[in-house]
Every structure is written in C-alpha cells, then in structure tokens.
PDB file of C-alpha atoms in Angstrom:
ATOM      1  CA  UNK A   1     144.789  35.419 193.465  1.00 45.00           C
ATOM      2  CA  UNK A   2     145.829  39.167 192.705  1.00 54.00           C
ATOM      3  CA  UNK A   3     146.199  41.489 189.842  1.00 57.00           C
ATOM      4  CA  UNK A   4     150.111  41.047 190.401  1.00 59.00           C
ATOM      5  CA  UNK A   5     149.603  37.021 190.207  1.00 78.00           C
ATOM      6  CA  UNK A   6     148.301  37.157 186.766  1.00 82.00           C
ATOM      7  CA  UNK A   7     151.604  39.185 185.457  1.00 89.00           C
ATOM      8  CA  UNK A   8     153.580  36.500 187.133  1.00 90.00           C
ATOM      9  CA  UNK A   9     151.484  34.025 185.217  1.00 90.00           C
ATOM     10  CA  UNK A  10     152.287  35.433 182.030  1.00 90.00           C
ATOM     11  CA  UNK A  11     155.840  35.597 182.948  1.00 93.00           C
ATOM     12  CA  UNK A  12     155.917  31.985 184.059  1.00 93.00           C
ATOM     13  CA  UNK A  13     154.066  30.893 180.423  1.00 93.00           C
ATOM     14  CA  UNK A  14     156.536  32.974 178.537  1.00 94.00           C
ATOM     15  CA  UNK A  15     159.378  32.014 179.688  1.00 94.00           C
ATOM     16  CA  UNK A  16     158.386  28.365 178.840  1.00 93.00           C
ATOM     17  CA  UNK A  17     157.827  28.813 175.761  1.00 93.00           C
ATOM     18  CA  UNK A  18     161.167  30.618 174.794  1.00 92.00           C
ATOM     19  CA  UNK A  19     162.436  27.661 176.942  1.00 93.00           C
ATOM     20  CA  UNK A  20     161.130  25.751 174.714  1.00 93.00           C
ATOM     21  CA  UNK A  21     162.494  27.434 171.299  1.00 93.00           C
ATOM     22  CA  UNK A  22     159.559  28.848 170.672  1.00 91.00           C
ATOM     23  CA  UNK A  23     159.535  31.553 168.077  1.00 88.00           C
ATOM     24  CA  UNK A  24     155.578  32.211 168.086  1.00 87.00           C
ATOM     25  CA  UNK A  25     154.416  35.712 168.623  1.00 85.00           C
ATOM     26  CA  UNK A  26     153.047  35.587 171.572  1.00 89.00           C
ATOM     27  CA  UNK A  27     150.996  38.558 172.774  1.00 86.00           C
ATOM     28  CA  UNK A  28     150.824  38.612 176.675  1.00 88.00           C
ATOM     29  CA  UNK A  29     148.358  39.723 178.758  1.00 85.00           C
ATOM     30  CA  UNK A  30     149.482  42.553 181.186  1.00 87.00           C
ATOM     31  CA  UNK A  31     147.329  44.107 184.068  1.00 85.00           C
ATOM     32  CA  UNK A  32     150.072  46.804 185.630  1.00 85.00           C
ATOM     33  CA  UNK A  33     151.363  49.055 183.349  1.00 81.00           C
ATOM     34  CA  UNK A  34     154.904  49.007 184.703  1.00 86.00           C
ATOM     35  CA  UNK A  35     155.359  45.395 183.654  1.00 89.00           C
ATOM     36  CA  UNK A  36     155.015  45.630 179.925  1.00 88.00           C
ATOM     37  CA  UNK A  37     158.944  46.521 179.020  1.00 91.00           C
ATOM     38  CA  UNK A  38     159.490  43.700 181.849  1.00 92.00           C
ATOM     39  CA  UNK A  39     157.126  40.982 179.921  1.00 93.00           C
ATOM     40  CA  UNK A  40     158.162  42.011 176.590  1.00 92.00           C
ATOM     41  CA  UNK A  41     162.480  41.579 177.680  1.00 94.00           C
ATOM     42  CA  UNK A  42     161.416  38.230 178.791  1.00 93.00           C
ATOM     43  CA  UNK A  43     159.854  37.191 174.850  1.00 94.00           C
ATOM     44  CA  UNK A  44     156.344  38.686 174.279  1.00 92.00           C
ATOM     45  CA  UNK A  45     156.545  40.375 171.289  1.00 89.00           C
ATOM     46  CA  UNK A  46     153.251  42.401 172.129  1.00 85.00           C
ATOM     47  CA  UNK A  47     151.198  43.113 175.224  1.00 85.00           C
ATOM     48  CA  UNK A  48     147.237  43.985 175.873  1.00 80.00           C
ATOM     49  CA  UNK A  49     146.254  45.013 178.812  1.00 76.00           C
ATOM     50  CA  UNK A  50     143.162  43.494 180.664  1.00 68.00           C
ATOM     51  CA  UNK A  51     139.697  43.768 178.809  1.00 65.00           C
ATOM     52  CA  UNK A  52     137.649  40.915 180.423  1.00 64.00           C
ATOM     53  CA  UNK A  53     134.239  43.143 179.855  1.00 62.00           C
ATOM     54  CA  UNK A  54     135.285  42.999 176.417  1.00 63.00           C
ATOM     55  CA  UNK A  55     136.790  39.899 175.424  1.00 67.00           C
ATOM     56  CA  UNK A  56     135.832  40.697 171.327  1.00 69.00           C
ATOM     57  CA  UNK A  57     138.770  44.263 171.947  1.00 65.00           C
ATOM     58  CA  UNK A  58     141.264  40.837 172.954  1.00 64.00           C
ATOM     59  CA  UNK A  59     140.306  38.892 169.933  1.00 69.00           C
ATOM     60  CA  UNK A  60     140.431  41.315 167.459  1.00 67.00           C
ATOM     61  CA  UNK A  61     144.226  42.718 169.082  1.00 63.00           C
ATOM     62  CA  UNK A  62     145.641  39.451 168.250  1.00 64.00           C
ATOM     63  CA  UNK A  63     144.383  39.047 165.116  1.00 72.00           C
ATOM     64  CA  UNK A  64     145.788  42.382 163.641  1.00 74.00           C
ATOM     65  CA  UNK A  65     149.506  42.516 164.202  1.00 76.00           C
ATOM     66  CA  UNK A  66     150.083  46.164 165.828  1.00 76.00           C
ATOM     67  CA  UNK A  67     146.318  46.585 166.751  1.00 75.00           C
ATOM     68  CA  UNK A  68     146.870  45.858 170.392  1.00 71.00           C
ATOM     69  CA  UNK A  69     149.334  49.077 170.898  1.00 75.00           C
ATOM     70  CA  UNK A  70     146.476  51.457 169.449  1.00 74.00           C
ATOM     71  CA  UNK A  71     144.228  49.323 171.710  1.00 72.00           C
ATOM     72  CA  UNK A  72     146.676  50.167 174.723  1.00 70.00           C
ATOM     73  CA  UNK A  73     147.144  53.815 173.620  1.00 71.00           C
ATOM     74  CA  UNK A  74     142.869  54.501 173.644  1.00 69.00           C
ATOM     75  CA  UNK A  75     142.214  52.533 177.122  1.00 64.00           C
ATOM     76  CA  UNK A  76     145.311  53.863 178.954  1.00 65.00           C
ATOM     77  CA  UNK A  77     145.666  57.240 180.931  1.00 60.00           C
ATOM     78  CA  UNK A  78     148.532  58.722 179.298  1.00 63.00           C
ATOM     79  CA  UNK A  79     148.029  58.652 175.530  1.00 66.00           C
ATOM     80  CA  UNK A  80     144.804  59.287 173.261  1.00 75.00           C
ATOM     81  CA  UNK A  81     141.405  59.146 174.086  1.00 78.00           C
ATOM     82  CA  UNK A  82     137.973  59.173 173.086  1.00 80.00           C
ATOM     83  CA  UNK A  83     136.334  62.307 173.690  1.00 85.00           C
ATOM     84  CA  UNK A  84     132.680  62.952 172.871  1.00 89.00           C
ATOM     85  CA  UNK A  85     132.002  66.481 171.402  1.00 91.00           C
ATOM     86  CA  UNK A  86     128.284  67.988 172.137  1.00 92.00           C
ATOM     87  CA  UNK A  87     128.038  70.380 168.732  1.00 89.00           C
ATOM     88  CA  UNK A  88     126.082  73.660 169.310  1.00 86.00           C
ATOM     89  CA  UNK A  89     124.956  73.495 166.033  1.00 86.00           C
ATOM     90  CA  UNK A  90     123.128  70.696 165.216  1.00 88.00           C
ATOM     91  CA  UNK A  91     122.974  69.614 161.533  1.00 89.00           C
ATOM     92  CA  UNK A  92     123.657  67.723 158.721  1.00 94.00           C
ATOM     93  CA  UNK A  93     126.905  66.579 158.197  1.00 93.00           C
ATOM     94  CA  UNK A  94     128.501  64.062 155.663  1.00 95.00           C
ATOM     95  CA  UNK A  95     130.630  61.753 157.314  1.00 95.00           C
ATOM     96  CA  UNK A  96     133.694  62.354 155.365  1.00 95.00           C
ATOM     97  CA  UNK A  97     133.485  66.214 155.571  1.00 94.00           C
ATOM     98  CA  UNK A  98     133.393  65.506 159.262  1.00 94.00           C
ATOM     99  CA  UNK A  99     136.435  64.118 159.895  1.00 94.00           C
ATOM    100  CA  UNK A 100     138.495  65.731 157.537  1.00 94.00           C
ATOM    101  CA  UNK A 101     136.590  69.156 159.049  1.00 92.00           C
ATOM    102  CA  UNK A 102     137.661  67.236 162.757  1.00 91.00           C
ATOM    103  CA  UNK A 103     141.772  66.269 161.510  1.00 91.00           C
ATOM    104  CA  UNK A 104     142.340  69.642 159.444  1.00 91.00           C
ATOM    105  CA  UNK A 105     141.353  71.578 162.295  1.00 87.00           C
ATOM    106  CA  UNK A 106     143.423  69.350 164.720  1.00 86.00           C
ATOM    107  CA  UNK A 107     140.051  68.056 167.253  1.00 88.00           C
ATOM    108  CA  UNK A 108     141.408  64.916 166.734  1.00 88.00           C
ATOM    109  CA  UNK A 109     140.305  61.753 164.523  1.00 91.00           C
ATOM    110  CA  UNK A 110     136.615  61.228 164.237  1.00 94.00           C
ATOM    111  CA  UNK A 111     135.272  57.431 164.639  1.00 92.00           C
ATOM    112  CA  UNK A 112     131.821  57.687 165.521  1.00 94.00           C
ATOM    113  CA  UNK A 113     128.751  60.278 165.767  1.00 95.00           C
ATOM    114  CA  UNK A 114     125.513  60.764 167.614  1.00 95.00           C
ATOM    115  CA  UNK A 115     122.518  61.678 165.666  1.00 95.00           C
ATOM    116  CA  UNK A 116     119.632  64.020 166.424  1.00 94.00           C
ATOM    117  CA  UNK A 117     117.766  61.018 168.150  1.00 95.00           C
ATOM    118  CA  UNK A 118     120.378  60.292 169.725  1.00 93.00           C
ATOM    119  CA  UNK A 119     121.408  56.890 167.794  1.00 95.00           C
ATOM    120  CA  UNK A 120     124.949  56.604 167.822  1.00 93.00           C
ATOM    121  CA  UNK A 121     126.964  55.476 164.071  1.00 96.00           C
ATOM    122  CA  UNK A 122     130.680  54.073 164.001  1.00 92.00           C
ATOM    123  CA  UNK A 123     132.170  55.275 161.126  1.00 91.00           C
ATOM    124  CA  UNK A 124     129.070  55.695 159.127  1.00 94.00           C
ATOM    125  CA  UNK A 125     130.955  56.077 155.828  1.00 93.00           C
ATOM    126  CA  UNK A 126     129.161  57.177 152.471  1.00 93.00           C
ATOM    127  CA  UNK A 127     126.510  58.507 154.698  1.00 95.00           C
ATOM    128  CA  UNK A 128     125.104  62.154 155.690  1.00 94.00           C
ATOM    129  CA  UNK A 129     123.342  62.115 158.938  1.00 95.00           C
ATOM    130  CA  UNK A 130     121.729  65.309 161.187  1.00 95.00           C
ATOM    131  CA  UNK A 131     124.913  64.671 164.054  1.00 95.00           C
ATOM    132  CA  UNK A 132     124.644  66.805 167.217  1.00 94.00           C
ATOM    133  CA  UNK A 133     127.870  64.723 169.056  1.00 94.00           C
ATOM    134  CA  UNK A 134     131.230  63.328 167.362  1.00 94.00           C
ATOM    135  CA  UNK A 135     133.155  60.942 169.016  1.00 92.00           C
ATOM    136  CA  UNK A 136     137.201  61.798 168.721  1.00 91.00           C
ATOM    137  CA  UNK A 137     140.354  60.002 169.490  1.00 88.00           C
ATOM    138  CA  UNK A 138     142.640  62.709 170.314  1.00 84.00           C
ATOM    139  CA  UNK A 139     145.645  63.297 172.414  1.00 76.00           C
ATOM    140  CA  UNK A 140     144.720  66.809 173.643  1.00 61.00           C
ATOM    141  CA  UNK A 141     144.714  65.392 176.807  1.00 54.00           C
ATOM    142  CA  UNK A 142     141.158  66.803 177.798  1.00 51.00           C
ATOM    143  CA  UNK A 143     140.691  66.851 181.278  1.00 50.00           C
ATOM    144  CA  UNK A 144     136.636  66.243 180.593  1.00 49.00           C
ATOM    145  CA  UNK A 145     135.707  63.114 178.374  1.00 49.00           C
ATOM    146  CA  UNK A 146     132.706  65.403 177.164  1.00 49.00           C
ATOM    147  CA  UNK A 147     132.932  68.895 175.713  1.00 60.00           C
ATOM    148  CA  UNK A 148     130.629  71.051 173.739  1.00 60.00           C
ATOM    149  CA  UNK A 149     131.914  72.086 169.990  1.00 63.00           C
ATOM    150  CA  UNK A 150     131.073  74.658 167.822  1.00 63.00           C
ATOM    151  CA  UNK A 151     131.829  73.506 164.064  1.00 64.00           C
ATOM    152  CA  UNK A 152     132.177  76.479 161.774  1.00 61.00           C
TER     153      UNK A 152
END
C-alpha cells in the first residue's frame, strides 16, 4: 500500500462512523498535508499527522483535546519549530529567568536546555543549571535548526 492509501483509509473509517450517527471525536490520522481540510469536511474533528517512530507524540495528542494542532504546528514545515541555540556564554542560568529572558526578547519559547556536559533537561523548572544550548519553539522561520546565541 501507499502513503495516499492510508488517507483513503481514514476517509473510508470516517465516513462509517458518521454513517453510523456517530458523534465521537474522532481524531484521524493524516499523512499528506493537503488532505486535512478534506478529512476534517468529511467528520474528523481533529487530525495528527504520521508519528510511527513515536507512537507516545500519538497517544498523548488524543488524550489532550487541542494538543494534536500544536503537535502538527512543531513537526510541520510551515509553522514553529524547535531550534537549538549554542550560547557563547556559557553559564548559570535559572530556568525561569531563561525563558522569560528567551519570550521578552522574542527568541521564541524555551522548552528544554543543554548543560555544560552536555545532558540535555526538558523544562527543568525550579532548577538553575550551567546551560550552554536552549532549545526554542519559535516561528522565526530559521533557515538553520542550530544557531549560536549571545544572551546579554
């Protein structure tokens, strides 16, 4: 089978159950972009796109109501991103001074860091660590995933 077969599959099971009377949310599966506003007029009230590396990102999108569209917006080319940022300065940093330092100074929205041994901390909240990368979401649209900072 091909990537397009799998749309059609989630067409096919969607349309059954609105057939049905259905009124589940159903969250759809979706490997080509261009068929999301097509599966969505047909009944899915949400749509993921393919993850199979990663089935824990599918879980957790369904069981979060709106989680899959900030899934969709991280993983696709056109939105936000992650973007690691190599500091020049490396030193200590509390974790929430870093990302309101990261937001008021529009870099982007800081989820994760990479210490001086190189150990990398989601979110490390409540904690100060010696951080020489800081990993971003941000809609910049950088055209290198990787970039070198300097945090003043």
């Amino acid at each position: 089978s091909s990537d397009t077969d799998f749309d059609s599959f989630s067409l096919d099971i969607i349309d059954h159950l609105r057939d049905k009377g259905s009124n589940a949310y159903i969250i759809a599966e979706v490997v080509h972009d261009e068929n999301d506003a097509r599966v969505k007029r047909r009944g899915a009230d949400a749509t993921i796109r393919v993850t199979h590396g990663y089935p824990n990102i599918s879980a957790r999108s369904l069981t979060v109501k709106g989680s899959e569209q900030i899934i969709q917006n991280i993983f696709s080319d056109d939105n936000e991103e992650c973007v690691r940022l190599d500091l020049t300065d490396v030193r200590d940093w509390e974790w929430s001074k870093l990302v309101m330092h990261c937001l008021n100074n529009s870099i982007g929205t800081a989820i994760a860091c990479v210490d001086d041994n190189g150990v990398i901390h989601t979110s490390p909240i409540g904690k100060t660590l010696r951080i020489a990368s800081v990993y971003v979401i941000s809609s910049n649209q950088e055209k290198e995933n990787t970039r070198t900072l300097c945090l003043e």
